Amino acid sequence: MGSDTTHNRRSALRHANPTLLQAFLVQYRVIKALMMREIHTRYGRENIGFLWVIGEPILFCAGVAIVWTAIRPSHEHGLPMTAMVVTGYIPLTMYRHTMARSIKAYAVNSTLLFHRLVTPLDIIIARTILEIFGTILAGVIVLFGCISLGYMEQPQDWGLIFLSTGLTIYFCLAFSMIIAALTERSDLLEKAMGIFSYLSLPFTGAFVMVEWVPPHYRWILQLSPLSNCIEMLRTGQFGIHVVTYYSVSYILTSCTILMIIGLYMTKNIRPHIDLV
Amino acid sequence: MNDFVKCIDLTKRFHVGKTSRLVLDKVNLDVRKGDKVGILGRNGAGKSTLIKLIGGVEQPTSGKIHRGMTVSWPLAFSGAFQGSLSGHDNLRFICRVYDLDYKETLEYVEGFAQLGKQFYDPVKTYSSGMHARLAFALSLAIEFDCYLIDEVIMVGDARFAQKCEDELFTKRADRTLLIVSHSTDFIKSTCNRSVLIYDRKIHSCSSVEEGIEKYHLL
């Protein structure tokens, strides 16, 4: 080793050949650093700064909830409009925002790959988690805002609300890995993501309940993991007042398959990343 | 010990649209500990590509790189820094990633780079000389065995050249250096080996002088 590597902490050697535990610690550190960096590059230090992480989704969720509450009938199919909008838009925002942020996520962050400790998996996890974090905080604020202002009843079953949120996060993580890898490989897909995001809206189940759909078309929504999650969320909100169609085992299985595909694609994405 | 950097049958092909361009064709290079290798070649010969491959930034199309020592990221005009962030934010990022002591690193980098107030401005507003100073200061804050230097060293002023002399060539005289440069005088004064890249191959030269002579004939 060099003559003045007495500063052990500064030595690059300690990052070489890590044990499994050390590798996890490095990954944790890198993801944290990436999230801090992302907050600074995206929101800067002006005005409310990093609070925009919550601000963006909250404007979206609250805006839609207010408009729909104002212009639509107060009940649709016997269900209160505000609660329908809030339970639909929060998961939908998480899905759309994580997807939007994962498009070409590696190309725009390619300077980070100069540091060998940073991997594509770290980049996509950091980006997605930051977006999920913002949506959840926004969701909590909107939910409690609506409840305390009297536009919405308290959820009937908090357990289902938490479980559904957890599964939605799982789905968003897996899905954003796949989108990040696909858009990195193909410019055509990158251009097509806008229309895909729009066309996928009916299949998210954010605007409808499966029960409202004619029985022989219900399978389409039941195939969508996000629709399953939102059905579960609404069961938690409305309790026995609604008939819902969801399967926890289907969500777990489909999302795990998506996650395996996503991890596999992320592992092999490195040669396809356009460097600056 | 196998503390050397070795490129084995390294091939790099770039795909641009439907066509592809072969940049390096099965090249081999052995760098032993303490070597100061000057990499010479015309523009577009593949010098920076070789540096990026060794630094692990680009992935080889085929072939292998054995890194028996710790290798820095390539110090170049682009990459490694986020332009929209300040030098200070970039420093904090590197401290977090490499788990460095923030205060100690800040002191070292401020002393070395001497960017003054501009240290807190976005990196994209820096001149190339300032960029080079920041790049050197940050990479020297981590003790690598091997530093990859792509051109940047030439743009600094006299004071920066003196700093590099002290910190890199005197204090860290035992380190390995891979230097890409078009300044033959600089290569002559710092390197003890030179290689020439042309026709997609690496050609080793018996001495630095011979390499420079051949470079002028290209």
GROMACS .gro file of C-alpha atoms in nm:
model
  494
    1MET     CA    1   0.000   0.000   0.000
    2GLY     CA    2   0.095   0.363  -0.037
    3SER     CA    3   0.326   0.546   0.195
    4ASP     CA    4   0.068   0.772   0.356
    5THR     CA    5  -0.237   0.551   0.381
    6THR     CA    6  -0.231   0.590   0.756
    7HIS     CA    7  -0.574   0.748   0.718
    8ASN     CA    8  -0.737   0.412   0.692
    9ARG     CA    9  -1.077   0.562   0.628
   10ARG     CA   10  -0.955   0.734   0.315
   11SER     CA   11  -0.805   0.421   0.165
   12ALA     CA   12  -0.989   0.290  -0.141
   13LEU     CA   13  -0.873  -0.058  -0.050
   14ARG     CA   14  -1.142  -0.106   0.209
   15HIS     CA   15  -1.407  -0.092  -0.063
   16ALA     CA   16  -1.244  -0.381  -0.250
   17ASN     CA   17  -1.362  -0.739  -0.188
   18PRO     CA   18  -1.640  -0.664   0.061
   19THR     CA   19  -1.814  -0.932   0.262
   20LEU     CA   20  -2.187  -0.977   0.207
   21LEU     CA   21  -2.268  -0.760   0.508
   22GLN     CA   22  -2.027  -0.487   0.395
   23ALA     CA   23  -2.177  -0.501   0.046
   24PHE     CA   24  -2.523  -0.439   0.195
   25LEU     CA   25  -2.391  -0.150   0.400
   26VAL     CA   26  -2.232   0.001   0.088
   27GLN     CA   27  -2.560  -0.036  -0.097
   28TYR     CA   28  -2.752   0.129   0.185
   29ARG     CA   29  -2.503   0.416   0.193
   30VAL     CA   30  -2.507   0.462  -0.184
   31ILE     CA   31  -2.887   0.460  -0.205
   32LYS     CA   32  -2.904   0.717   0.073
   33ALA     CA   33  -2.645   0.936  -0.102
   34LEU     CA   34  -2.834   0.908  -0.430
   35MET     CA   35  -3.159   1.011  -0.265
   36MET     CA   36  -2.998   1.316  -0.105
   37ARG     CA   37  -2.842   1.408  -0.438
   38GLU     CA   38  -3.171   1.362  -0.621
   39ILE     CA   39  -3.346   1.591  -0.375
   40HIS     CA   40  -3.084   1.860  -0.436
   41THR     CA   41  -3.078   1.831  -0.816
   42ARG     CA   42  -3.453   1.821  -0.854
   43TYR     CA   43  -3.569   2.070  -0.599
   44GLY     CA   44  -3.265   2.279  -0.520
   45ARG     CA   45  -3.256   2.492  -0.209
   46GLU     CA   46  -3.493   2.764  -0.322
   47ASN     CA   47  -3.834   2.825  -0.156
   48ILE     CA   48  -3.971   2.506   0.002
   49GLY     CA   49  -3.690   2.294  -0.148
   50PHE     CA   50  -3.717   1.926  -0.080
   51LEU     CA   51  -4.075   1.960   0.044
   52TRP     CA   52  -4.170   1.954  -0.325
   53VAL     CA   53  -4.122   1.576  -0.296
   54ILE     CA   54  -4.456   1.586  -0.116
   55GLY     CA   55  -4.580   1.903  -0.284
   56GLU     CA   56  -4.601   1.759  -0.634
   57PRO     CA   57  -4.821   1.458  -0.557
   58ILE     CA   58  -5.027   1.654  -0.305
   59LEU     CA   59  -5.118   1.918  -0.562
   60PHE     CA   60  -5.224   1.640  -0.794
   61CYS     CA   61  -5.423   1.433  -0.543
   62ALA     CA   62  -5.580   1.727  -0.362
   63GLY     CA   63  -5.651   1.912  -0.686
   64VAL     CA   64  -5.837   1.621  -0.841
   65ALA     CA   65  -6.020   1.544  -0.517
   66ILE     CA   66  -6.141   1.904  -0.484
   67VAL     CA   67  -6.249   1.935  -0.848
   68TRP     CA   68  -6.429   1.602  -0.856
   69THR     CA   69  -6.599   1.666  -0.525
   70ALA     CA   70  -6.718   2.001  -0.656
   71ILE     CA   71  -6.843   1.906  -1.002
   72ARG     CA   72  -6.955   1.545  -0.975
   73PRO     CA   73  -7.257   1.408  -0.788
   74SER     CA   74  -7.177   1.337  -0.426
   75HIS     CA   75  -7.247   0.966  -0.467
   76GLU     CA   76  -7.175   0.732  -0.753
   77HIS     CA   77  -7.312   0.375  -0.745
   78GLY     CA   78  -7.398   0.452  -0.384
   79LEU     CA   79  -7.039   0.537  -0.287
   80PRO     CA   80  -6.919   0.882  -0.169
   81MET     CA   81  -6.730   1.061  -0.444
   82THR     CA   82  -6.446   1.210  -0.237
   83ALA     CA   83  -6.351   0.877  -0.083
   84MET     CA   84  -6.358   0.713  -0.426
   85VAL     CA   85  -6.128   0.978  -0.571
   86VAL     CA   86  -5.883   0.973  -0.279
   87THR     CA   87  -5.857   0.591  -0.268
   88GLY     CA   88  -5.813   0.581  -0.645
   89TYR     CA   89  -5.578   0.873  -0.701
   90ILE     CA   90  -5.318   0.807  -0.435
   91PRO     CA   91  -5.215   0.464  -0.569
   92LEU     CA   92  -5.255   0.596  -0.923
   93THR     CA   93  -5.020   0.887  -0.849
   94MET     CA   94  -4.765   0.649  -0.704
   95TYR     CA   95  -4.784   0.432  -1.015
   96ARG     CA   96  -4.768   0.720  -1.264
   97HIS     CA   97  -4.496   0.915  -1.085
   98THR     CA   98  -4.266   0.619  -1.028
   99MET     CA   99  -4.313   0.518  -1.390
  100ALA     CA  100  -4.245   0.867  -1.521
  101ARG     CA  101  -3.929   0.896  -1.311
  102SER     CA  102  -3.793   0.562  -1.428
  103ILE     CA  103  -3.802   0.647  -1.799
  104LYS     CA  104  -3.438   0.672  -1.912
  105ALA     CA  105  -3.337   0.692  -1.548
  106TYR     CA  106  -2.991   0.550  -1.621
  107ALA     CA  107  -2.899   0.774  -1.914
  108VAL     CA  108  -2.973   1.092  -1.720
  109ASN     CA  109  -2.774   0.961  -1.424
  110SER     CA  110  -2.487   0.811  -1.619
  111THR     CA  111  -2.227   1.042  -1.463
  112LEU     CA  112  -2.290   0.862  -1.135
  113LEU     CA  113  -2.168   0.538  -1.287
  114PHE     CA  114  -1.815   0.683  -1.290
  115HIS     CA  115  -1.808   0.567  -0.930
  116ARG     CA  116  -1.784   0.191  -0.931
  117LEU     CA  117  -1.969   0.161  -0.600
  118VAL     CA  118  -2.282   0.299  -0.768
  119THR     CA  119  -2.482   0.043  -0.964
  120PRO     CA  120  -2.792   0.078  -1.186
  121LEU     CA  121  -2.994  -0.106  -0.919
  122ASP     CA  122  -2.901   0.163  -0.665
  123ILE     CA  123  -3.006   0.438  -0.906
  124ILE     CA  124  -3.350   0.297  -0.979
  125ILE     CA  125  -3.420   0.203  -0.616
  126ALA     CA  126  -3.323   0.550  -0.495
  127ARG     CA  127  -3.538   0.725  -0.754
  128THR     CA  128  -3.841   0.505  -0.699
  129ILE     CA  129  -3.824   0.511  -0.320
  130LEU     CA  130  -3.804   0.889  -0.318
  131GLU     CA  131  -4.116   0.909  -0.534
  132ILE     CA  132  -4.300   0.650  -0.321
  133PHE     CA  133  -4.203   0.836  -0.006
  134GLY     CA  134  -4.345   1.160  -0.145
  135THR     CA  135  -4.670   1.000  -0.257
  136ILE     CA  136  -4.729   0.828   0.075
  137LEU     CA  137  -4.676   1.146   0.273
  138ALA     CA  138  -4.902   1.333   0.031
  139GLY     CA  139  -5.160   1.054   0.065
  140VAL     CA  140  -5.152   1.074   0.444
  141ILE     CA  141  -5.201   1.451   0.434
  142VAL     CA  142  -5.487   1.434   0.181
  143LEU     CA  143  -5.655   1.148   0.368
  144PHE     CA  144  -5.645   1.322   0.705
  145GLY     CA  145  -5.740   1.651   0.545
  146CYS     CA  146  -6.052   1.497   0.390
  147ILE     CA  147  -6.144   1.312   0.709
  148SER     CA  148  -6.101   1.610   0.939
  149LEU     CA  149  -6.294   1.838   0.702
  150GLY     CA  150  -6.574   1.585   0.696
  151TYR     CA  151  -6.560   1.497   0.327
  152MET     CA  152  -6.466   1.140   0.402
  153GLU     CA  153  -6.544   0.874   0.661
  154GLN     CA  154  -6.265   0.706   0.859
  155PRO     CA  155  -6.144   0.384   0.695
  156GLN     CA  156  -6.324   0.076   0.826
  157ASP     CA  157  -6.017  -0.146   0.835
  158TRP     CA  158  -5.672   0.013   0.875
  159GLY     CA  159  -5.503  -0.327   0.836
  160LEU     CA  160  -5.622  -0.358   0.477
  161ILE     CA  161  -5.514   0.002   0.407
  162PHE     CA  162  -5.159  -0.072   0.524
  163LEU     CA  163  -5.142  -0.406   0.345
  164SER     CA  164  -5.268  -0.256   0.022
  165THR     CA  165  -5.016   0.029   0.044
  166GLY     CA  166  -4.732  -0.218   0.101
  167LEU     CA  167  -4.835  -0.426  -0.199
  168THR     CA  168  -4.871  -0.115  -0.418
  169ILE     CA  169  -4.515  -0.016  -0.323
  170TYR     CA  170  -4.396  -0.364  -0.415
  171PHE     CA  171  -4.569  -0.339  -0.752
  172CYS     CA  172  -4.430   0.010  -0.824
  173LEU     CA  173  -4.072  -0.095  -0.740
  174ALA     CA  174  -4.088  -0.399  -0.969
  175PHE     CA  175  -4.263  -0.213  -1.248
  176SER     CA  176  -4.026   0.085  -1.247
  177MET     CA  177  -3.726  -0.149  -1.277
  178ILE     CA  178  -3.878  -0.302  -1.589
  179ILE     CA  179  -3.970   0.037  -1.739
  180ALA     CA  180  -3.624   0.178  -1.666
  181ALA     CA  181  -3.454  -0.114  -1.839
  182LEU     CA  182  -3.692  -0.121  -2.137
  183THR     CA  183  -3.675   0.253  -2.210
  184GLU     CA  184  -3.297   0.241  -2.180
  185ARG     CA  185  -3.278  -0.027  -2.447
  186SER     CA  186  -3.528   0.115  -2.693
  187ASP     CA  187  -3.589   0.477  -2.793
  188LEU     CA  188  -3.919   0.374  -2.952
  189LEU     CA  189  -4.046   0.248  -2.617
  190GLU     CA  190  -3.928   0.566  -2.450
  191LYS     CA  191  -4.140   0.771  -2.691
  192ALA     CA  192  -4.433   0.532  -2.646
  193MET     CA  193  -4.437   0.561  -2.265
  194GLY     CA  194  -4.656   0.871  -2.267
  195ILE     CA  195  -4.932   0.701  -2.458
  196PHE     CA  196  -4.885   0.377  -2.264
  197SER     CA  197  -4.922   0.561  -1.936
  198TYR     CA  198  -5.243   0.720  -2.065
  199LEU     CA  199  -5.393   0.405  -2.214
  200SER     CA  200  -5.317   0.206  -1.900
  201LEU     CA  201  -5.539   0.433  -1.689
  202PRO     CA  202  -5.863   0.231  -1.731
  203PHE     CA  203  -5.678  -0.087  -1.632
  204THR     CA  204  -5.550   0.058  -1.306
  205GLY     CA  205  -5.898   0.043  -1.158
  206ALA     CA  206  -5.858   0.390  -1.013
  207PHE     CA  207  -6.186   0.520  -1.158
  208VAL     CA  208  -6.406   0.214  -1.138
  209MET     CA  209  -6.488  -0.071  -0.906
  210VAL     CA  210  -6.465  -0.416  -1.059
  211GLU     CA  211  -6.825  -0.471  -0.955
  212TRP     CA  212  -6.946  -0.190  -1.186
  213VAL     CA  213  -6.803  -0.372  -1.487
  214PRO     CA  214  -7.021  -0.634  -1.663
  215PRO     CA  215  -6.931  -0.978  -1.522
  216HIS     CA  216  -6.779  -1.119  -1.839
  217TYR     CA  217  -6.527  -0.829  -1.862
  218ARG     CA  218  -6.420  -0.834  -1.495
  219TRP     CA  219  -6.127  -1.069  -1.562
  220ILE     CA  220  -5.948  -0.785  -1.745
  221LEU     CA  221  -5.932  -0.573  -1.429
  222GLN     CA  222  -5.867  -0.874  -1.212
  223LEU     CA  223  -5.550  -0.942  -1.410
  224SER     CA  224  -5.412  -0.599  -1.318
  225PRO     CA  225  -5.208  -0.604  -0.994
  226LEU     CA  226  -5.275  -0.235  -0.935
  227SER     CA  227  -5.652  -0.284  -0.973
  228ASN     CA  228  -5.632  -0.563  -0.715
  229CYS     CA  229  -5.444  -0.329  -0.478
  230ILE     CA  230  -5.699  -0.050  -0.521
  231GLU     CA  231  -5.990  -0.291  -0.465
  232MET     CA  232  -5.823  -0.395  -0.142
  233LEU     CA  233  -5.772  -0.032  -0.042
  234ARG     CA  234  -6.141   0.035  -0.101
  235THR     CA  235  -6.240  -0.267   0.103
  236GLY     CA  236  -6.036  -0.113   0.384
  237GLN     CA  237  -6.210   0.221   0.332
  238PHE     CA  238  -6.573   0.116   0.282
  239GLY     CA  239  -6.585  -0.220   0.462
  240ILE     CA  240  -6.896  -0.423   0.404
  241HIS     CA  241  -7.066  -0.149   0.203
  242VAL     CA  242  -6.893  -0.264  -0.114
  243VAL     CA  243  -6.841  -0.586  -0.303
  244THR     CA  244  -6.477  -0.608  -0.409
  245TYR     CA  245  -6.272  -0.845  -0.616
  246TYR     CA  246  -5.910  -0.894  -0.518
  247SER     CA  247  -5.667  -1.166  -0.432
  248VAL     CA  248  -5.365  -1.115  -0.209
  249SER     CA  249  -5.201  -1.429  -0.345
  250TYR     CA  250  -5.251  -1.306  -0.702
  251ILE     CA  251  -5.090  -0.968  -0.621
  252LEU     CA  252  -4.798  -1.135  -0.444
  253THR     CA  253  -4.741  -1.386  -0.725
  254SER     CA  254  -4.770  -1.140  -1.012
  255CYS     CA  255  -4.556  -0.874  -0.843
  256THR     CA  256  -4.290  -1.127  -0.749
  257ILE     CA  257  -4.272  -1.241  -1.111
  258LEU     CA  258  -4.246  -0.875  -1.219
  259MET     CA  259  -3.979  -0.818  -0.954
  260ILE     CA  260  -3.771  -1.114  -1.074
  261ILE     CA  261  -3.796  -0.993  -1.435
  262GLY     CA  262  -3.709  -0.639  -1.322
  263LEU     CA  263  -3.405  -0.749  -1.120
  264TYR     CA  264  -3.283  -0.967  -1.406
  265MET     CA  265  -3.318  -0.682  -1.656
  266THR     CA  266  -3.146  -0.438  -1.418
  267LYS     CA  267  -2.856  -0.678  -1.373
  268ASN     CA  268  -2.799  -0.689  -1.748
  269ILE     CA  269  -2.864  -0.324  -1.832
  270ARG     CA  270  -2.511  -0.189  -1.783
  271PRO     CA  271  -2.381  -0.234  -2.143
  272HIS     CA  272  -2.693  -0.064  -2.282
  273ILE     CA  273  -2.659   0.258  -2.085
  274ASP     CA  274  -2.568   0.559  -2.299
  275LEU     CA  275  -2.286   0.742  -2.127
  276VAL     CA  276  -2.249   1.116  -2.156
  277MET     CA  277   0.114  -1.052  -0.517
  278ASN     CA  278  -0.091  -0.986  -0.829
  279ASP     CA  279  -0.110  -0.612  -0.774
  280PHE     CA  280  -0.125  -0.510  -1.136
  281VAL     CA  281  -0.387  -0.401  -1.381
  282LYS     CA  282  -0.418  -0.629  -1.677
  283CYS     CA  283  -0.630  -0.601  -1.991
  284ILE     CA  284  -0.680  -0.933  -2.164
  285ASP     CA  285  -0.805  -0.939  -2.525
  286LEU     CA  286  -1.009  -0.628  -2.464
  287THR     CA  287  -1.252  -0.540  -2.744
  288LYS     CA  288  -1.481  -0.241  -2.754
  289ARG     CA  289  -1.740  -0.181  -3.020
  290PHE     CA  290  -1.971   0.119  -3.023
  291HIS     CA  291  -2.313   0.095  -3.177
  292VAL     CA  292  -2.440   0.405  -3.347
  293GLY     CA  293  -2.780   0.344  -3.498
  294LYS     CA  294  -2.751   0.038  -3.721
  295THR     CA  295  -2.379   0.066  -3.782
  296SER     CA  296  -2.113  -0.031  -3.535
  297ARG     CA  297  -1.759   0.089  -3.498
  298LEU     CA  298  -1.474  -0.114  -3.365
  299VAL     CA  299  -1.260   0.105  -3.142
  300LEU     CA  300  -1.031  -0.141  -2.970
  301ASP     CA  301  -0.962  -0.484  -3.113
  302LYS     CA  302  -0.835  -0.750  -2.872
  303VAL     CA  303  -0.583  -0.529  -2.701
  304ASN     CA  304  -0.360  -0.642  -2.417
  305LEU     CA  305  -0.195  -0.423  -2.159
  306ASP     CA  306  -0.002  -0.499  -1.842
  307VAL     CA  307   0.042  -0.225  -1.588
  308ARG     CA  308   0.256  -0.306  -1.288
  309LYS     CA  309   0.250  -0.130  -0.957
  310GLY     CA  310   0.429   0.205  -0.970
  311ASP     CA  311   0.425   0.227  -1.348
  312LYS     CA  312   0.364   0.570  -1.495
  313VAL     CA  313   0.221   0.497  -1.834
  314GLY     CA  314   0.177   0.767  -2.096
  315ILE     CA  315  -0.093   0.681  -2.347
  316LEU     CA  316  -0.038   0.845  -2.684
  317GLY     CA  317  -0.244   0.846  -3.001
  318ARG     CA  318  -0.434   1.067  -3.239
  319ASN     CA  319  -0.781   1.206  -3.167
  320GLY     CA  320  -1.041   0.932  -3.173
  321ALA     CA  321  -0.787   0.652  -3.153
  322GLY     CA  322  -0.951   0.510  -2.841
  323LYS     CA  323  -0.736   0.649  -2.560
  324SER     CA  324  -1.025   0.777  -2.352
  325THR     CA  325  -1.220   0.461  -2.424
  326LEU     CA  326  -0.933   0.254  -2.288
  327ILE     CA  327  -0.922   0.471  -1.974
  328LYS     CA  328  -1.298   0.437  -1.928
  329LEU     CA  329  -1.282   0.061  -1.972
  330ILE     CA  330  -1.007   0.031  -1.713
  331GLY     CA  331  -1.201   0.259  -1.480
  332GLY     CA  332  -1.506   0.038  -1.516
  333VAL     CA  333  -1.723   0.317  -1.658
  334GLU     CA  334  -1.762   0.154  -1.999
  335GLN     CA  335  -1.820  -0.216  -2.031
  336PRO     CA  336  -1.600  -0.411  -2.275
  337THR     CA  337  -1.771  -0.584  -2.569
  338SER     CA  338  -1.547  -0.882  -2.498
  339GLY     CA  339  -1.231  -0.952  -2.305
  340LYS     CA  340  -1.145  -0.903  -1.942
  341ILE     CA  341  -0.987  -0.653  -1.711
  342HIS     CA  342  -0.810  -0.774  -1.401
  343ARG     CA  343  -0.779  -0.509  -1.134
  344GLY     CA  344  -0.531  -0.622  -0.872
  345MET     CA  345  -0.519  -0.275  -0.716
  346THR     CA  346  -0.771  -0.005  -0.645
  347VAL     CA  347  -0.833   0.208  -0.950
  348SER     CA  348  -0.974   0.561  -0.943
  349TRP     CA  349  -1.255   0.683  -1.164
  350PRO     CA  350  -1.130   0.847  -1.484
  351LEU     CA  351  -1.036   1.210  -1.422
  352ALA     CA  352  -1.170   1.376  -1.736
  353PHE     CA  353  -1.352   1.685  -1.855
  354SER     CA  354  -1.688   1.516  -1.840
  355GLY     CA  355  -1.842   1.263  -1.609
  356ALA     CA  356  -1.805   1.194  -1.237
  357PHE     CA  357  -1.974   1.524  -1.144
  358GLN     CA  358  -2.330   1.642  -1.163
  359GLY     CA  359  -2.314   1.975  -1.346
  360SER     CA  360  -2.621   2.124  -1.184
  361LEU     CA  361  -2.484   2.062  -0.835
  362SER     CA  362  -2.217   2.271  -0.668
  363GLY     CA  363  -1.867   2.146  -0.606
  364HIS     CA  364  -1.960   2.127  -0.240
  365ASP     CA  365  -2.265   1.907  -0.310
  366ASN     CA  366  -2.051   1.682  -0.527
  367LEU     CA  367  -1.806   1.656  -0.239
  368ARG     CA  368  -2.083   1.558  -0.001
  369PHE     CA  369  -2.204   1.297  -0.245
  370ILE     CA  370  -1.857   1.145  -0.272
  371CYS     CA  371  -1.817   1.154   0.107
  372ARG     CA  372  -2.142   0.962   0.145
  373VAL     CA  373  -2.066   0.708  -0.124
  374TYR     CA  374  -1.707   0.639  -0.015
  375ASP     CA  375  -1.785   0.686   0.354
  376LEU     CA  376  -1.529   0.962   0.406
  377ASP     CA  377  -1.508   1.199   0.698
  378TYR     CA  378  -1.688   1.513   0.579
  379LYS     CA  379  -1.487   1.775   0.767
  380GLU     CA  380  -1.149   1.628   0.689
  381THR     CA  381  -1.234   1.590   0.320
  382LEU     CA  382  -1.376   1.941   0.298
  383GLU     CA  383  -1.058   2.085   0.444
  384TYR     CA  384  -0.838   1.888   0.209
  385VAL     CA  385  -1.039   1.968  -0.103
  386GLU     CA  386  -1.074   2.338  -0.023
  387GLY     CA  387  -0.702   2.360   0.038
  388PHE     CA  388  -0.612   2.174  -0.277
  389ALA     CA  389  -0.866   2.308  -0.524
  390GLN     CA  390  -0.874   2.666  -0.389
  391LEU     CA  391  -1.200   2.745  -0.559
  392GLY     CA  392  -1.302   3.002  -0.301
  393LYS     CA  393  -1.664   3.107  -0.316
  394GLN     CA  394  -1.720   2.932  -0.646
  395PHE     CA  395  -1.693   2.602  -0.461
  396TYR     CA  396  -2.059   2.664  -0.378
  397ASP     CA  397  -2.163   2.738  -0.739
  398PRO     CA  398  -2.287   2.474  -0.985
  399VAL     CA  399  -2.004   2.277  -1.143
  400LYS     CA  400  -2.131   2.358  -1.493
  401THR     CA  401  -2.028   2.722  -1.440
  402TYR     CA  402  -1.664   2.623  -1.376
  403SER     CA  403  -1.384   2.685  -1.621
  404SER     CA  404  -1.196   2.377  -1.737
  405GLY     CA  405  -0.909   2.462  -1.508
  406MET     CA  406  -1.137   2.483  -1.205
  407HIS     CA  407  -1.304   2.160  -1.307
  408ALA     CA  408  -0.965   1.993  -1.319
  409ARG     CA  409  -0.873   2.123  -0.975
  410LEU     CA  410  -1.193   1.991  -0.823
  411ALA     CA  411  -1.155   1.655  -0.997
  412PHE     CA  412  -0.800   1.612  -0.868
  413ALA     CA  413  -0.877   1.725  -0.517
  414LEU     CA  414  -1.172   1.489  -0.483
  415SER     CA  415  -0.998   1.185  -0.625
  416LEU     CA  416  -0.689   1.248  -0.411
  417ALA     CA  417  -0.913   1.262  -0.105
  418ILE     CA  418  -0.950   0.888  -0.155
  419GLU     CA  419  -0.628   0.692  -0.156
  420PHE     CA  420  -0.634   0.491  -0.477
  421ASP     CA  421  -0.338   0.280  -0.590
  422CYS     CA  422  -0.389   0.375  -0.951
  423TYR     CA  423  -0.508   0.706  -1.093
  424LEU     CA  424  -0.653   0.737  -1.441
  425ILE     CA  425  -0.594   1.081  -1.587
  426ASP     CA  426  -0.752   1.181  -1.916
  427GLU     CA  427  -0.605   1.513  -2.036
  428VAL     CA  428  -0.727   1.728  -1.745
  429ILE     CA  429  -0.387   1.777  -1.590
  430MET     CA  430  -0.272   2.013  -1.866
  431VAL     CA  431  -0.533   2.285  -1.821
  432GLY     CA  432  -0.431   2.397  -1.474
  433ASP     CA  433  -0.231   2.708  -1.399
  434ALA     CA  434   0.125   2.712  -1.265
  435ARG     CA  435   0.010   2.691  -0.902
  436PHE     CA  436  -0.207   2.390  -0.974
  437ALA     CA  437   0.082   2.223  -1.160
  438GLN     CA  438   0.291   2.276  -0.846
  439LYS     CA  439   0.019   2.126  -0.626
  440CYS     CA  440  -0.002   1.821  -0.852
  441GLU     CA  441   0.375   1.793  -0.841
  442ASP     CA  442   0.369   1.788  -0.460
  443GLU     CA  443   0.060   1.578  -0.397
  444LEU     CA  444   0.069   1.334  -0.684
  445PHE     CA  445   0.424   1.296  -0.807
  446THR     CA  446   0.615   1.349  -0.482
  447LYS     CA  447   0.392   1.241  -0.192
  448ARG     CA  448   0.233   0.961  -0.389
  449ALA     CA  449   0.535   0.868  -0.597
  450ASP     CA  450   0.465   0.498  -0.545
  451ARG     CA  451   0.123   0.516  -0.713
  452THR     CA  452   0.044   0.390  -1.056
  453LEU     CA  453  -0.059   0.646  -1.317
  454LEU     CA  454  -0.222   0.606  -1.654
  455ILE     CA  455  -0.205   0.938  -1.833
  456VAL     CA  456  -0.362   1.033  -2.163
  457SER     CA  457  -0.204   1.345  -2.302
  458HIS     CA  458  -0.104   1.520  -2.620
  459SER     CA  459   0.168   1.711  -2.441
  460THR     CA  460   0.478   1.512  -2.521
  461ASP     CA  461   0.686   1.725  -2.285
  462PHE     CA  462   0.463   1.633  -1.996
  463ILE     CA  463   0.472   1.263  -2.085
  464LYS     CA  464   0.850   1.282  -2.111
  465SER     CA  465   0.887   1.439  -1.769
  466THR     CA  466   0.643   1.218  -1.575
  467CYS     CA  467   0.617   0.878  -1.739
  468ASN     CA  468   0.853   0.585  -1.736
  469ARG     CA  469   0.662   0.392  -2.000
  470SER     CA  470   0.458   0.483  -2.303
  471VAL     CA  471   0.212   0.303  -2.524
  472LEU     CA  472   0.077   0.412  -2.858
  473ILE     CA  473  -0.277   0.346  -2.977
  474TYR     CA  474  -0.341   0.328  -3.350
  475ASP     CA  475  -0.527   0.095  -3.586
  476ARG     CA  476  -0.738  -0.027  -3.291
  477LYS     CA  477  -0.434  -0.183  -3.124
  478ILE     CA  478  -0.203  -0.095  -2.840
  479HIS     CA  479   0.161  -0.078  -2.937
  480SER     CA  480   0.408  -0.088  -2.651
  481CYS     CA  481   0.724   0.112  -2.690
  482SER     CA  482   1.060   0.024  -2.544
  483SER     CA  483   1.111   0.376  -2.407
  484VAL     CA  484   0.918   0.696  -2.359
  485GLU     CA  485   1.135   0.870  -2.620
  486GLU     CA  486   1.063   0.602  -2.877
  487GLY     CA  487   0.689   0.634  -2.815
  488ILE     CA  488   0.699   1.010  -2.860
  489GLU     CA  489   0.902   0.975  -3.180
  490LYS     CA  490   0.652   0.728  -3.322
  491TYR     CA  491   0.366   0.950  -3.211
  492HIS     CA  492   0.503   1.238  -3.418
  493LEU     CA  493   0.521   1.010  -3.722
  494LEU     CA  494   0.153   0.908  -3.698
   0.00000   0.00000   0.00000
